[in-house]
Tab-separated table of C-alpha atoms in Angstrom:
chain	number	residue	atom	x	y	z
N	1	PHE	CA	17.472	10.374	-0.935
N	2	PRO	CA	14.442	12.346	-2.281
N	3	VAL	CA	13.501	15.867	-0.773
N	4	THR	CA	10.330	17.701	-1.652
N	5	ILE	CA	10.153	21.327	-0.714
N	6	ARG	CA	7.156	23.398	-1.495
N	7	LEU	CA	7.535	26.987	-1.137
N	8	LEU	CA	4.086	28.442	0.472
N	9	GLN	CA	2.557	31.828	1.320
N	10	GLY	CA	4.380	32.541	4.440
N	11	GLY	CA	6.988	29.984	4.512
N	12	SER	CA	8.125	26.413	2.986
N	13	ASN	CA	7.216	22.640	3.555
N	14	ALA	CA	9.688	20.031	3.248
N	15	LEU	CA	9.319	16.297	3.280
N	16	GLU	CA	12.465	14.172	3.133
N	17	GLU	CA	12.703	10.354	2.848
N	18	LEU	CA	15.659	8.023	3.250
N	19	LEU	CA	14.709	4.428	2.448
N	20	MET	CA	17.163	1.234	2.704
N	21	SER	CA	15.945	-1.903	1.751
N	22	ALA	CA	17.187	-5.750	1.003
N	23	GLN	CA	15.242	-7.934	-0.928
N	24	CYS	CA	15.529	-11.670	-2.075
N	25	ARG	CA	13.340	-13.990	-4.261
N	26	TYR	CA	13.361	-17.776	-4.659
N	27	THR	CA	11.410	-20.159	-6.960
N	28	PHE	CA	10.834	-23.528	-6.571
N	29	PHE	CA	8.730	-26.214	-8.083
N	30	GLY	CA	8.479	-23.942	-11.268
N	31	GLU	CA	5.241	-22.601	-9.867
N	32	LEU	CA	5.577	-21.169	-6.777
N	33	THR	CA	7.951	-18.042	-6.077
N	34	LEU	CA	8.912	-16.593	-2.454
N	35	PHE	CA	9.463	-12.721	-1.755
N	36	ASN	CA	11.102	-11.377	1.338
N	37	ASN	CA	11.910	-7.863	1.717
N	38	ALA	CA	13.234	-6.020	4.880
N	39	SER	CA	13.149	-2.063	4.642
N	40	ARG	CA	13.815	0.986	6.710
N	41	LEU	CA	12.560	4.323	5.918
N	42	ILE	CA	12.984	7.617	7.820
N	43	LYS	CA	10.421	10.116	6.965
N	44	SER	CA	10.594	13.702	7.813
N	45	GLN	CA	8.638	16.665	7.432
N	46	ASN	CA	9.206	20.302	8.444
N	47	SER	CA	6.920	22.872	7.992
N	48	GLU	CA	7.214	26.796	8.538
N	49	ILE	CA	3.650	27.561	8.461
N	50	LEU	CA	2.249	24.559	10.575
N	51	SER	CA	4.794	23.467	13.312
N	52	GLY	CA	2.338	20.712	14.550
N	53	ARG	CA	2.654	19.008	11.159
N	54	ASN	CA	6.346	18.425	11.843
N	55	PHE	CA	7.546	14.869	12.483
N	56	ASN	CA	10.476	12.402	12.036
N	57	LEU	CA	8.997	8.866	11.671
N	58	LEU	CA	11.315	5.675	11.532
N	59	THR	CA	9.408	2.617	9.835
N	60	GLU	CA	10.699	-0.813	9.654
N	61	ASN	CA	9.155	-3.473	7.447
N	62	PHE	CA	9.412	-6.976	6.927
N	63	GLU	CA	7.519	-8.757	4.375
N	64	THR	CA	6.805	-11.812	2.728
N	65	ARG	CA	4.842	-13.303	-0.467
N	66	LEU	CA	4.428	-16.212	-1.599
N	67	LEU	CA	3.252	-16.261	-5.276
N	68	TRP	CA	1.452	-19.391	-7.173
N	69	GLN	CA	1.508	-18.650	-10.687
N	70	ARG	CA	0.668	-22.044	-12.502
N	71	THR	CA	-0.078	-20.391	-15.914
N	72	ALA	CA	1.454	-17.192	-17.374
N	73	ASP	CA	-2.143	-15.465	-17.389
N	74	LYS	CA	-3.269	-16.316	-13.718
N	75	SER	CA	-1.638	-15.990	-10.283
N	76	LEU	CA	-2.487	-16.215	-6.422
N	77	GLU	CA	-0.269	-14.612	-3.692
N	78	LEU	CA	-0.595	-14.722	-0.420
N	79	ARG	CA	1.281	-11.909	1.783
N	80	GLY	CA	2.139	-11.080	5.053
N	81	LYS	CA	3.828	-7.780	6.541
N	82	TYR	CA	4.742	-6.648	9.696
N	83	SER	CA	5.615	-2.610	10.259
N	84	SER	CA	6.926	-0.799	13.225
N	85	LYS	CA	6.345	2.752	13.000
N	86	ARG	CA	7.986	5.114	15.690
N	87	GLU	CA	8.071	9.011	15.651
N	88	LEU	CA	11.667	9.683	16.724
N	89	SER	CA	10.531	12.272	19.673
N	90	GLY	CA	8.362	9.566	21.342
N	91	LEU	CA	5.190	11.445	20.474
N	92	ALA	CA	3.440	8.091	18.838
N	93	SER	CA	4.401	4.652	17.748
N	94	GLY	CA	2.517	1.631	16.320
N	95	ASP	CA	2.687	-1.591	15.131
N	96	LEU	CA	0.844	-3.054	11.792
N	97	ARG	CA	0.120	-6.447	11.029
N	98	GLU	CA	-1.227	-7.639	7.504
N	99	LEU	CA	-2.464	-10.615	6.107
N	100	GLY	CA	-3.858	-10.529	2.281
N	101	LEU	CA	-4.592	-12.544	-0.614
N	102	ILE	CA	-4.218	-11.138	-4.224
N	103	PHE	CA	-5.728	-12.940	-7.626
N	104	THR	CA	-4.494	-11.761	-10.890
N	105	GLN	CA	-5.961	-12.883	-14.487
N	106	ASN	CA	-4.544	-11.509	-17.604
N	107	SER	CA	-6.460	-12.556	-20.535
N	108	THR	CA	-5.311	-12.474	-24.079
N	109	ASP	CA	-8.190	-10.387	-25.125
N	110	LYS	CA	-6.164	-7.507	-23.952
N	111	SER	CA	-8.076	-7.477	-20.536
N	112	ALA	CA	-6.888	-7.659	-16.964
N	113	LEU	CA	-8.608	-8.360	-13.597
N	114	ASN	CA	-7.052	-7.694	-9.962
N	115	MET	CA	-9.061	-8.630	-6.625
N	116	SER	CA	-7.226	-8.293	-3.368
N	117	LEU	CA	-8.620	-9.031	0.106
N	118	GLU	CA	-6.349	-7.221	3.269
N	119	TYR	CA	-7.019	-7.813	7.045
N	120	ILE	CA	-4.700	-5.308	9.112
N	121	VAL	CA	-4.177	-5.007	12.802
N	122	ILE	CA	-3.224	-1.480	13.925
N	123	SER	CA	-2.018	-1.016	17.502
N	124	LEU	CA	-1.259	2.910	18.126
N	125	ALA	CA	0.271	4.400	21.260
N	126	GLY	CA	-0.330	8.003	21.232
N	127	ASP	CA	-2.936	10.804	20.488
N	128	ILE	CA	-5.251	9.816	18.048
N	129	ASN	CA	-6.019	13.227	16.492
N	130	THR	CA	-2.614	14.082	15.130
N	131	PRO	CA	-0.631	14.089	11.885
N	132	ILE	CA	1.722	11.621	12.818
N	133	ALA	CA	-0.924	9.255	13.935
N	134	TYR	CA	-2.494	9.739	10.599
N	135	GLU	CA	0.908	8.521	8.966
N	136	ILE	CA	0.927	5.817	11.392
N	137	LEU	CA	-2.272	4.402	10.751
N	138	GLU	CA	-1.999	4.867	7.257
N	139	GLY	CA	-5.390	6.518	6.897
N	140	LEU	CA	-7.265	3.486	8.814
N	141	SER	CA	-8.461	3.156	12.187
N	142	ALA	CA	-6.685	1.492	15.259
N	143	GLY	CA	-7.526	-1.863	15.700
N	144	ASP	CA	-8.969	-4.617	13.323
N	145	ASN	CA	-9.397	-3.261	9.466
N	146	ILE	CA	-10.627	-5.086	6.355
N	147	THR	CA	-9.437	-3.803	2.929
N	148	TRP	CA	-10.583	-4.678	-0.381
N	149	ASN	CA	-9.656	-3.935	-3.964
N	150	LEU	CA	-11.504	-4.797	-7.372
N	151	SER	CA	-9.850	-3.460	-11.106
N	152	TRP	CA	-10.635	-4.523	-14.098
N	153	GLN	CA	-8.894	-3.174	-17.635
N	154	GLN	CA	-10.244	-3.720	-20.994
N	155	SER	CA	-8.911	-2.629	-24.326
N	156	VAL	CA	-11.871	-1.327	-25.922
N	157	ALA	CA	-10.333	-0.405	-29.652
N	158	LYS	CA	-6.650	-0.165	-30.835
N	159	ASN	CA	-6.272	3.306	-28.634
N	160	LEU	CA	-9.244	3.158	-26.049
N	161	GLN	CA	-8.936	1.545	-22.743
N	162	LEU	CA	-11.627	1.264	-20.065
N	163	ASN	CA	-10.769	0.984	-16.257
N	164	LEU	CA	-13.197	0.033	-13.705
N	165	THR	CA	-11.930	0.298	-9.876
N	166	TYR	CA	-13.518	-0.595	-6.591
N	167	GLN	CA	-12.015	-0.027	-3.190
N	168	GLY	CA	-13.491	-0.421	0.158
N	169	ARG	CA	-12.208	-0.580	3.790
N	170	ASP	CA	-14.179	-1.233	7.058
N	171	SER	CA	-13.023	-1.575	10.651
N	172	LYS	CA	-15.076	-1.918	13.944
N	173	ILE	CA	-14.973	1.750	15.119
N	174	ALA	CA	-16.109	3.313	11.811
N	175	LYS	CA	-18.407	2.608	9.123
N	176	ALA	CA	-17.426	0.965	5.737
N	177	ILE	CA	-16.226	3.253	2.797
N	178	HIS	CA	-16.705	2.463	-0.745
N	179	VAL	CA	-15.129	4.241	-3.804
N	180	ALA	CA	-15.581	3.531	-7.143
N	181	ALA	CA	-14.140	4.829	-10.345
N	182	VAL	CA	-14.984	4.725	-14.198
N	183	GLN	CA	-12.279	5.990	-16.625
N	184	LEU	CA	-12.204	5.656	-20.251
N	185	ARG	CA	-8.527	6.529	-21.639
N	186	ALA	CA	-7.825	7.414	-25.218
N	187	THR	CA	-4.068	7.309	-26.338
N	188	PHE	CA	-3.027	9.238	-29.536
């Protein structure tokens, strides 16, 4: 299992993860594919400098995706996910329920379009202003959340690619956040 240790002035910061998962896939009618995934992740952080950031988090995920791909260049996916997160010392816990819709289109002119929309409901037991609560909430707010994503990639020339991305999230207790980026990548 991966262990990341950062040596800092005055001490160290270690992050450890142990992941176990089982996956299955079944295709029927030639166009529909059902994916199921169950996983268990134990994530531990130990900091000598900031002891308030230490935690041991157990996450159990159950995810089902239904992919409809009628042609090779377009797909539509419906995704549902349930996550249970528990801090092993009992300081905090949370449940996340997600429902998402993802559309992908790849064109022969070397462009790709991806769009997603997700509705996420998060329940949190524990103090909201702690590092473990941030891990449980995945950067979102407790309660109802909506996230969206739009990305477009286009090959401009043989060695030049243009990437446009737009992401957003909104909840009942915070203002909507919008993030956009433009990237032009040259390959030598």
